[in-house]
Tab-separated table of C-alpha atoms in Angstrom:
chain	number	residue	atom	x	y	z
A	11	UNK	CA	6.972	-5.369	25.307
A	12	UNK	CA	9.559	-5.055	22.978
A	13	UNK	CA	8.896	-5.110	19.670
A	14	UNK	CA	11.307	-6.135	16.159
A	15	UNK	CA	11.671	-3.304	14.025
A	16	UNK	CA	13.492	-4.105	11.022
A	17	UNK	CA	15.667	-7.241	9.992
A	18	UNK	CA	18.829	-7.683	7.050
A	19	UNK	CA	20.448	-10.884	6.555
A	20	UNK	CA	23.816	-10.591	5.258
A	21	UNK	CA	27.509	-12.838	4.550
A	22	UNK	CA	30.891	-11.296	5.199
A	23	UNK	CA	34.573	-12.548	5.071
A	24	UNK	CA	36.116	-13.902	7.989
A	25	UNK	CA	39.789	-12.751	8.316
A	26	UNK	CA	42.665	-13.357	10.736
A	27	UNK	CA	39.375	-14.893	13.282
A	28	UNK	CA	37.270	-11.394	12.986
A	29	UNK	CA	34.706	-9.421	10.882
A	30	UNK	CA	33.973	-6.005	11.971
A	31	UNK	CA	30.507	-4.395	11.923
A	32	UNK	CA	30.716	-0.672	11.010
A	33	UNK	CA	28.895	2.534	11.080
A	34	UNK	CA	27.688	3.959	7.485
A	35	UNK	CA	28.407	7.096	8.121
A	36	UNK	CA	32.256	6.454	8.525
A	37	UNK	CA	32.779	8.139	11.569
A	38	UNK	CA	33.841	6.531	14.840
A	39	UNK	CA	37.302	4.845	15.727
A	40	UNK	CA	38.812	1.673	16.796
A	41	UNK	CA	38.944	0.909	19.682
A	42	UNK	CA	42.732	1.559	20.987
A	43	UNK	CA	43.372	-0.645	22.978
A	44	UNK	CA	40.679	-3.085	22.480
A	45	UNK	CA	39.649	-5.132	24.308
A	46	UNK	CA	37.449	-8.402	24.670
A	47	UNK	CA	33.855	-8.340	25.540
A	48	UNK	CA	33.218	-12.192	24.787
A	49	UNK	CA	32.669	-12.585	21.196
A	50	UNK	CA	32.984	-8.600	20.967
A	51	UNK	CA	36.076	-6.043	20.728
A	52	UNK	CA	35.488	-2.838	22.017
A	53	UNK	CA	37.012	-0.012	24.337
A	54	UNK	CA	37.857	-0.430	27.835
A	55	UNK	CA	34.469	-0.687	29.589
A	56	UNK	CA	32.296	-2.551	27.074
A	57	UNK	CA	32.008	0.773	24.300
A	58	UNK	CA	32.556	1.029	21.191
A	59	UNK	CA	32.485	4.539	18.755
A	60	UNK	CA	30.653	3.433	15.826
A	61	UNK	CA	33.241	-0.151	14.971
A	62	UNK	CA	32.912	-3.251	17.002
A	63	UNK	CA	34.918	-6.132	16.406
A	64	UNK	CA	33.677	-9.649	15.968
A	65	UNK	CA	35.986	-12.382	16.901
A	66	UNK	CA	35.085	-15.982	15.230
A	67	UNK	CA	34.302	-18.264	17.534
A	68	UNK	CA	35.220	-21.162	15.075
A	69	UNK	CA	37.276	-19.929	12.961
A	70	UNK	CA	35.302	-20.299	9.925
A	71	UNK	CA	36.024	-18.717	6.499
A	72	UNK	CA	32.436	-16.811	6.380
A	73	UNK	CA	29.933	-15.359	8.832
A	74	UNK	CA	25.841	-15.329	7.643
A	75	UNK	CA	24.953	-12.412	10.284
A	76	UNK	CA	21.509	-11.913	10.666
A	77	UNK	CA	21.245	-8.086	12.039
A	78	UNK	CA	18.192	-7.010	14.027
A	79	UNK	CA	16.944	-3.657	15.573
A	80	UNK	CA	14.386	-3.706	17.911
A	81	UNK	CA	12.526	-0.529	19.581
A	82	UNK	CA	13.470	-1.881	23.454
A	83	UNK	CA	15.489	-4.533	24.983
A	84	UNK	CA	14.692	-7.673	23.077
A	85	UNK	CA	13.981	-11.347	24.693
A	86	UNK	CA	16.502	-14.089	24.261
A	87	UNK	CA	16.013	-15.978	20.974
A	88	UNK	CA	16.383	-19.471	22.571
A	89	UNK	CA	17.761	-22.416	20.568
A	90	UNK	CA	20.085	-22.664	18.442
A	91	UNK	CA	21.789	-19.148	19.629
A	92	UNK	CA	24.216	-18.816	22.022
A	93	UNK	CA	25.054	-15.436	24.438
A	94	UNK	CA	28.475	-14.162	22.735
A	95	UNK	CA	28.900	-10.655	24.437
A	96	UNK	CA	27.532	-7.044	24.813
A	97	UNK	CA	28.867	-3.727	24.349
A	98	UNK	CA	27.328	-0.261	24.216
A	99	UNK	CA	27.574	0.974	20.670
A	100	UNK	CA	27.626	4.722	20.290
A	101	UNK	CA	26.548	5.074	16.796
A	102	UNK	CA	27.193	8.163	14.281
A	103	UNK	CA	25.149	7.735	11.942
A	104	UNK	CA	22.165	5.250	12.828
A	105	UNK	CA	23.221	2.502	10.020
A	106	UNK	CA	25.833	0.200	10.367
A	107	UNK	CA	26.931	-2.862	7.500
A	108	UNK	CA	29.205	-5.972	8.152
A	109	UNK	CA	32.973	-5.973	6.518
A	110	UNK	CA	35.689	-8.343	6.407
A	111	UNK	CA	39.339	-7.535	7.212
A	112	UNK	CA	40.864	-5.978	3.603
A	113	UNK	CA	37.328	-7.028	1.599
A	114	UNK	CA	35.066	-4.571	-0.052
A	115	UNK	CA	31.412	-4.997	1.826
A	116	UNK	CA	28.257	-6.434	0.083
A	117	UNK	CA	26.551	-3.240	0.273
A	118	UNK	CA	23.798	-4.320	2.571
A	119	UNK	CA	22.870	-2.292	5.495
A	120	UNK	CA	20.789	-1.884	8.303
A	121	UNK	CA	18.580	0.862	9.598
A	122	UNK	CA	19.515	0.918	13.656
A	123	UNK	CA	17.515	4.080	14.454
A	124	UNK	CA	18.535	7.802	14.474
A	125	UNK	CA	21.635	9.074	13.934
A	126	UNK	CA	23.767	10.441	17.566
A	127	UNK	CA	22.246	7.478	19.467
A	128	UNK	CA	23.361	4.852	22.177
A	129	UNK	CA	22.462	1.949	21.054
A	130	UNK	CA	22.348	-1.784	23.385
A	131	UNK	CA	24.469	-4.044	21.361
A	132	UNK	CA	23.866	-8.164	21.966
A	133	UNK	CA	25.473	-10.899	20.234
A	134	UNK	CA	24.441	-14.465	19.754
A	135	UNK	CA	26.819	-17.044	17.997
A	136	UNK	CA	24.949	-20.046	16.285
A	137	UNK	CA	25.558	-23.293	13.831
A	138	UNK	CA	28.441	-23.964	12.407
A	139	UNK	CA	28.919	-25.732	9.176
A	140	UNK	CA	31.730	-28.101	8.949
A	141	UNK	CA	33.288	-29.945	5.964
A	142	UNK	CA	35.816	-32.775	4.899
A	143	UNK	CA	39.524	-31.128	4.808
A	144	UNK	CA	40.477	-31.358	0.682
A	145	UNK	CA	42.565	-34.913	0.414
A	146	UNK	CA	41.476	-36.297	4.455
A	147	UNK	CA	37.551	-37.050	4.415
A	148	UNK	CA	38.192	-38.387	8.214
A	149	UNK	CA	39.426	-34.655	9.015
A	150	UNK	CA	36.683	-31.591	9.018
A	151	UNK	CA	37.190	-27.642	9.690
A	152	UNK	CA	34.516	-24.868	9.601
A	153	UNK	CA	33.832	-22.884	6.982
A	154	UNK	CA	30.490	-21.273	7.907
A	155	UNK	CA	29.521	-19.561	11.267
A	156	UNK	CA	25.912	-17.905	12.018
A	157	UNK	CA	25.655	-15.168	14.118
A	158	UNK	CA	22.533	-12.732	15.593
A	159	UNK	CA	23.162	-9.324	16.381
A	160	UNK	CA	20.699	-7.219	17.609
A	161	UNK	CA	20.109	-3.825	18.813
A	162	UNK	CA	17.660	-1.521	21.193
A	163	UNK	CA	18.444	2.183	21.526
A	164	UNK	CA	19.534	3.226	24.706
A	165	UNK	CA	19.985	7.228	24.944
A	166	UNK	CA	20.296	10.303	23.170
A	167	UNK	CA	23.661	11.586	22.443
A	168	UNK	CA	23.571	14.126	19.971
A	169	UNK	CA	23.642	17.021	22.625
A	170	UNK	CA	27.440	16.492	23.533
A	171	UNK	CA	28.606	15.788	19.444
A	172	UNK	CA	25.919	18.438	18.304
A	173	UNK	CA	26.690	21.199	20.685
A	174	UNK	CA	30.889	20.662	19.447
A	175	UNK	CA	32.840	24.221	18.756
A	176	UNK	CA	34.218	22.643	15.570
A	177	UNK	CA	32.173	20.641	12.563
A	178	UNK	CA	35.455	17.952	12.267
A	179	UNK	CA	33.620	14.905	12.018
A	180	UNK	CA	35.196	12.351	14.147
A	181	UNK	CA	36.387	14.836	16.838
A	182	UNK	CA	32.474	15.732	17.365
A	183	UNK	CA	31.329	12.208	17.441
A	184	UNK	CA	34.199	11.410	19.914
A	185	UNK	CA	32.085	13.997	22.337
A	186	UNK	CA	29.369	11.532	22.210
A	187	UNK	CA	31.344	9.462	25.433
A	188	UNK	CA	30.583	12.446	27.637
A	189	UNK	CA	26.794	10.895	27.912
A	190	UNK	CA	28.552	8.163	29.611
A	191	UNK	CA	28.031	6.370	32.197
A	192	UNK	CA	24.297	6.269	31.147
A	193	UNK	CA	22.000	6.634	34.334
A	194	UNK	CA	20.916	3.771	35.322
A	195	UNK	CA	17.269	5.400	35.870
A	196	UNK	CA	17.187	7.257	32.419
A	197	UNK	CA	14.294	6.671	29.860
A	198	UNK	CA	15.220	5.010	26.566
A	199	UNK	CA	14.173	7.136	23.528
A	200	UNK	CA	9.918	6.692	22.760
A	201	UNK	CA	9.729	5.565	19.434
A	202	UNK	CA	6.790	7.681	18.795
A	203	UNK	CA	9.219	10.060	18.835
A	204	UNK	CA	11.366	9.188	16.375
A	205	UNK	CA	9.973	7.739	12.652
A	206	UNK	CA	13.177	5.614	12.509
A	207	UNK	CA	12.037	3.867	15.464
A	208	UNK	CA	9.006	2.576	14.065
A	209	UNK	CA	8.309	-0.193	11.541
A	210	UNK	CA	7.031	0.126	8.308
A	211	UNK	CA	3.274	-0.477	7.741
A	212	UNK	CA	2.198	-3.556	5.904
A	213	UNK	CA	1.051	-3.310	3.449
A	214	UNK	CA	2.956	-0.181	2.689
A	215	UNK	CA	0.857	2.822	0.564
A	216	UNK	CA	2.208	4.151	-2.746
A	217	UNK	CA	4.969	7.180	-2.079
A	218	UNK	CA	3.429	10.435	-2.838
A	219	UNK	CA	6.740	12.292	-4.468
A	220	UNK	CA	7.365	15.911	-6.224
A	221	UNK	CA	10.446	16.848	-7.922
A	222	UNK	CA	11.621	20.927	-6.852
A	223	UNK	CA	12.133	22.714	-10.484
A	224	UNK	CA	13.891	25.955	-10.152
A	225	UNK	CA	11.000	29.016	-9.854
A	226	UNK	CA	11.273	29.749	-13.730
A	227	UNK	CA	9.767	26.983	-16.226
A	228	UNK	CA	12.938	24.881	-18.095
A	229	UNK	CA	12.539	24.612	-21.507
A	230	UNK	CA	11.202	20.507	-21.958
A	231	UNK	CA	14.532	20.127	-24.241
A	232	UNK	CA	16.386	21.307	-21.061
A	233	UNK	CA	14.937	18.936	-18.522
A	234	UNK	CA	14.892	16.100	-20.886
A	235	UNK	CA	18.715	16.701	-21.095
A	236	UNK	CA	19.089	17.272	-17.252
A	237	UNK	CA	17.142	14.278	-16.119
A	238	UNK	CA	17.993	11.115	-18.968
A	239	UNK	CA	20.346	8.861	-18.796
A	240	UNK	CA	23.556	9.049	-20.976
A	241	UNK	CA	23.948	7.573	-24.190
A	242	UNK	CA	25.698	4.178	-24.280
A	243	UNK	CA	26.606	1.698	-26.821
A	244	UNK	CA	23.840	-0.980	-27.059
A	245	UNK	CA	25.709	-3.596	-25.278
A	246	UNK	CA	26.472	-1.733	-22.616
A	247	UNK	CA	22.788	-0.343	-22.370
A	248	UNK	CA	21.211	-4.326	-22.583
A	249	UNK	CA	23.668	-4.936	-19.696
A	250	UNK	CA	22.636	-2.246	-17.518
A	251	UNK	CA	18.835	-2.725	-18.259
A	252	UNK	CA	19.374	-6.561	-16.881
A	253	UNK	CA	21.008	-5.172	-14.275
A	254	UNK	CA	19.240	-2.446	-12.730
A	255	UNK	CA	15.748	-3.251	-13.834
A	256	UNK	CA	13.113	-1.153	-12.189
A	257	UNK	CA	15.647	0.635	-10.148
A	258	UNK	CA	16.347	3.212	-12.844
A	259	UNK	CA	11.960	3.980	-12.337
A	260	UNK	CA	12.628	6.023	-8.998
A	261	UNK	CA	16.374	6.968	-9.458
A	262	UNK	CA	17.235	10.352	-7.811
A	263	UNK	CA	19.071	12.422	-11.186
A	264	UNK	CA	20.777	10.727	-13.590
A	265	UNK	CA	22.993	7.974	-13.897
A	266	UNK	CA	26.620	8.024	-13.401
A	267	UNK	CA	28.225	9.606	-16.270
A	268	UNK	CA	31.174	6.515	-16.671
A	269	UNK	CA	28.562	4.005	-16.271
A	270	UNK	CA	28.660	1.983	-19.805
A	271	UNK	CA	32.464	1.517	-19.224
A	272	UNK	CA	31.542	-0.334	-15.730
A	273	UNK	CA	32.531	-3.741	-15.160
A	274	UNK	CA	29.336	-6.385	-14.255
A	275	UNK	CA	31.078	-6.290	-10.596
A	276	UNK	CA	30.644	-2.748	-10.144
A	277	UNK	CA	26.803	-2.452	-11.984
A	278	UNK	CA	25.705	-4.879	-9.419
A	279	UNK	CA	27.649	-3.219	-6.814
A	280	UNK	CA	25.450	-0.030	-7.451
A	281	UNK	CA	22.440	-1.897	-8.135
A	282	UNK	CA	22.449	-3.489	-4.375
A	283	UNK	CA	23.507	0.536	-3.296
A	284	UNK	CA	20.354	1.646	-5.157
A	285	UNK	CA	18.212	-1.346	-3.522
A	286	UNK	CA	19.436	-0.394	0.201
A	287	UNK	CA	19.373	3.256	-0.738
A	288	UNK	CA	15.378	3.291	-1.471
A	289	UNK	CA	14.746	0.793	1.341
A	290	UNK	CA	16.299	2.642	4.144
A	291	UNK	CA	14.763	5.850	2.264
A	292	UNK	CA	11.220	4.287	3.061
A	293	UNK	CA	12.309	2.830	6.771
A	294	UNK	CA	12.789	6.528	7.109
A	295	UNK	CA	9.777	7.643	6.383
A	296	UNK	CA	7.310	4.839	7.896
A	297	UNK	CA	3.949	7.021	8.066
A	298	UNK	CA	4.706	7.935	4.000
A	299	UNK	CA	4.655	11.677	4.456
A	300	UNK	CA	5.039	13.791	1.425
A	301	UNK	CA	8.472	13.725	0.144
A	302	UNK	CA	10.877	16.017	-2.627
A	303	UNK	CA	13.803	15.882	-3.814
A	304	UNK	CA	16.518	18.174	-4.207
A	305	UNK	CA	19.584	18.808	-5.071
A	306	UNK	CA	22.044	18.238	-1.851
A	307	UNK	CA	23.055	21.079	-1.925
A	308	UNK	CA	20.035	23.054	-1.037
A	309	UNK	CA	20.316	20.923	2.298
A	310	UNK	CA	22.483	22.354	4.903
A	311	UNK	CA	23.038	19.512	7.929
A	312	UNK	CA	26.068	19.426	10.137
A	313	UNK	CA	29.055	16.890	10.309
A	314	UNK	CA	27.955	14.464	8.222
A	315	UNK	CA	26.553	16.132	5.050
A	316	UNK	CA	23.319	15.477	3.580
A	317	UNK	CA	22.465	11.463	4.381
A	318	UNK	CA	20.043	9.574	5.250
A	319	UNK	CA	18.710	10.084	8.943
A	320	UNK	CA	20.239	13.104	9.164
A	321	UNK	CA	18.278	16.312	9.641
A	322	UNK	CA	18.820	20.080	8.172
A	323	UNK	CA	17.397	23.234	6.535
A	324	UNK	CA	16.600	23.213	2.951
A	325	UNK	CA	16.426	25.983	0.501
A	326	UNK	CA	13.533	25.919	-2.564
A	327	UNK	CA	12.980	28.550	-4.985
A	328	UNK	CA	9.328	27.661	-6.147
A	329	UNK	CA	6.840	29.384	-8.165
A	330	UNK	CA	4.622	30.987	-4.765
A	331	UNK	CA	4.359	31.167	-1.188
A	332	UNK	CA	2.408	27.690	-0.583
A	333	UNK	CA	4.706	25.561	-2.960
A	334	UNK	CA	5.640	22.401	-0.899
A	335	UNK	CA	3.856	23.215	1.791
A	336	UNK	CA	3.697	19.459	3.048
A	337	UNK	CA	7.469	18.601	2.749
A	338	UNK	CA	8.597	22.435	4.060
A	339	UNK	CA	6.675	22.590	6.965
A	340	UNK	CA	8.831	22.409	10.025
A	341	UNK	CA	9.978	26.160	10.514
A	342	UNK	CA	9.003	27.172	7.255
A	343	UNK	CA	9.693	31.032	6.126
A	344	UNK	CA	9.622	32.878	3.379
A	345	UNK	CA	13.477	34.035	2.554
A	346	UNK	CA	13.172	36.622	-0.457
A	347	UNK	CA	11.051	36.727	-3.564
A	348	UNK	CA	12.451	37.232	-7.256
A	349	UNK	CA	9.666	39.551	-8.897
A	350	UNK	CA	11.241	39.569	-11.722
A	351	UNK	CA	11.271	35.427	-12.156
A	352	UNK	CA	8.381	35.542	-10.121
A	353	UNK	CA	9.992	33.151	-7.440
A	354	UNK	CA	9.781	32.895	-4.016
A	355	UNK	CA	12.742	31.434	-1.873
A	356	UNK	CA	11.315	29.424	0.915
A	357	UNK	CA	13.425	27.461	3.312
A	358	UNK	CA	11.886	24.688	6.416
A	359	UNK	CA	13.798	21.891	8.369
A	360	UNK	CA	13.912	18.577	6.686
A	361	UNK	CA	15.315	14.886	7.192
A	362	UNK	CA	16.876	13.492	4.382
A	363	UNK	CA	15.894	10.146	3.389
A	364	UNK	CA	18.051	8.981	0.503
A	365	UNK	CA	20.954	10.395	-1.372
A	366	UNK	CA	22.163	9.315	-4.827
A	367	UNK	CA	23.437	10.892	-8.106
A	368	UNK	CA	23.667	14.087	-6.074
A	369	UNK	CA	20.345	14.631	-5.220
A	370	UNK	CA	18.276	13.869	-1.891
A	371	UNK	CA	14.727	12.981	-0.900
A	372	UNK	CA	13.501	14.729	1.915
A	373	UNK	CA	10.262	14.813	4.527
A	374	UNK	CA	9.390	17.411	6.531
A	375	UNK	CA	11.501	16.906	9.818
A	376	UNK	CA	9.551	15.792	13.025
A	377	UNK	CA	9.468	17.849	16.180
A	378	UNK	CA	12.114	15.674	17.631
A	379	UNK	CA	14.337	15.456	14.363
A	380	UNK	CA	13.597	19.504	13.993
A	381	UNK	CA	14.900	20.080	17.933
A	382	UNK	CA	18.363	18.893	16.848
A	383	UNK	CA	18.784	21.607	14.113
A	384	UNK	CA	17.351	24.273	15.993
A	385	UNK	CA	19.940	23.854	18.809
A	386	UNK	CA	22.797	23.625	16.635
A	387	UNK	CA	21.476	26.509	14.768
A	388	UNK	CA	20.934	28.912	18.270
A	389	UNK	CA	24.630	27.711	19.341
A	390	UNK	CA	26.155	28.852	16.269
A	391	UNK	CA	24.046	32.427	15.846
């Protein structure tokens, strides 16, 4: 039976009769040409590379999208939701967020699953508000549509993108069509499989999580300096205390540098990043395993960098042999040792789950997860 995952409600722009739902890691195409799966606007064939079109169905000046991934074909919803149209969505990156034509999106975002999937793609058009035209009360036009969209995952893709000659982004997530058509007798992905697949327990257990120092101790004047956040005038610092609250309590490195000079727009701007960012970063990680963080760039991960979902190798020099032996246990190996410091440089296959301020969180990859880098790594020697 299937079973609801996760759920994000969010409002977006409607523009020229469309919104488009996009993938967060920003690769992926539009469709050329595109064409009309009901409500939907895709490729030829009902597919779409990580950006599906949404066409209004009443021409509203908002959308309030509910989006919904479940772990296998989902039910109908019944009343008030109506069938709009279904594509395949080939998905980059495993998070997708709502955006209106030539509008800047909220910010919000939802977790589909992992990243190099095919994901089932359903919408459902609901209610629409109505109210009096400005100067004719006997006259009415919409200005508020709902909508459901909800995805299942489908299939496995990353073999065709992962397996590419060349790292160019969107030219490797292109390769992620040659999967198609899917056979109609394949298995869908087990969610036992895959931590991204499952939902988070309830009530969720405190985070166990350890920052990586380098090997040799830092001086406390040194970290204090490396880790606080800038100076700013005291107006500026009431403002951004209002604003970010207790986000600043489990903020990976410091603040951005320019921050006092922000406007209110773009402090709450970060402030829903930094919300999303640490929810996704636990959606990631729903059995709470052990986490670090790092600096990104002791991650190494292919096409995409080091974001969430994705999986790579990580580098730690750490003060023995058995440092982080929870979060650096998938293909963990001891690289070199620093007598002198007294360091050891150890290195294991992790999945990042947040990124901000230039440093990552990480978990110890699964077997799954740790099966993607492995390939990649034996193709490229």
């Amino acid at each position: 039976m299937a079973e609801l995952i996760r759920s994000v409600e969010d409002e977006v722009p409607i523009s020229y009769g469309r919104f488009d739902l996009l993938d967060a890691s920003g690769l992926g195409a539009e469709a050329e040409p595109e064409e009309a799966a009901g409500a939907l606007l895709a490729e030829p064939g009902q597919v779409a590379l990580g950006q599906v079109g949404v066409r209004s169905q009443a021409w509203a000046w908002n959308a309030r999208v509910r989006m919904e991934a479940w772990d296998a074909e989902p039910p109908p919803p019944g009343e008030p939701w109506t069938e709009a149209g279904q594509v395949l969505y080939l998905s980059p990156g495993g998070i997708v967020g709502l955006c209106g034509l030539m509008r800047a999106p909220s910010g919000q975002r939802l977790l589909l699953g992992p990243p190099f999937f095919a994901y089932g793609l359903r919408a459902y058009a609901g209610p629409v508000r109505t109210e009096p035209v400005d100067g004719d009360e006997s006259v009415t036009e919409a200005v508020e549509e709902a909508w459901l969209l909800r995805f299942w995952p489908l299939a496995d893709t990353a073999g065709p993108a992962l397996g590419a000659e060349s790292e160019a982004g969107g030219m490797a997530a292109a390769r992620m069509r040659e999967v198609l058509p899917l056979d109609p007798g394949s298995a869908a992905p087990r969610p036992e499989e895959w931590p991204a697949l499952r939902p988070l327990p309830r009530p969720a257990p405190a985070m166990v999580i350890r920052w990586s120092y380098p090997a040799e101790d830092l001086p406390d004047g040194d970290a204090e300096r490396r880790f606080t956040v800038p100076q700013e005038t005291r107006g500026s610092w009431r403002r951004l205390d209002e604003t970010l609250g207790d986000l600043r309590i489990d903020m990976l490195g410091n603040l951005p540098a320019a921050i006092g000079s922000w406007s209110q727009e773009e402090l709450e701007r970060y402030a829903t990043q930094l919300r999303v960012s640490r929810r996704i970063g636990a959606e990631l990680n729903p059995h709470r395993a052990p986490t670090l963080r790092l600096e990104e760039a002791h991650v190494r991960t292919v096409l995409i960098g080091p974001y969430p979902g994705f999986s790579g190798r990580a580098w730690v020099w750490a003060s023995g042999e058995n440092a982080h032996s929870d979060a650096l246990s998938l293909d963990r190996e001891v690289v070199a040792r620093d007598r002198i410091r007294r360091g050891t440089l150890l290195t294991g296959i992790v999945t990042i789950l947040r990124n901000e301020n230039g440093f990552v969180e990480v978990r110890a990859a699964t077997d799954a997860e740790a099966a993607r880098v492995l390939g990649v790594e034996r193709l490229r020697g």
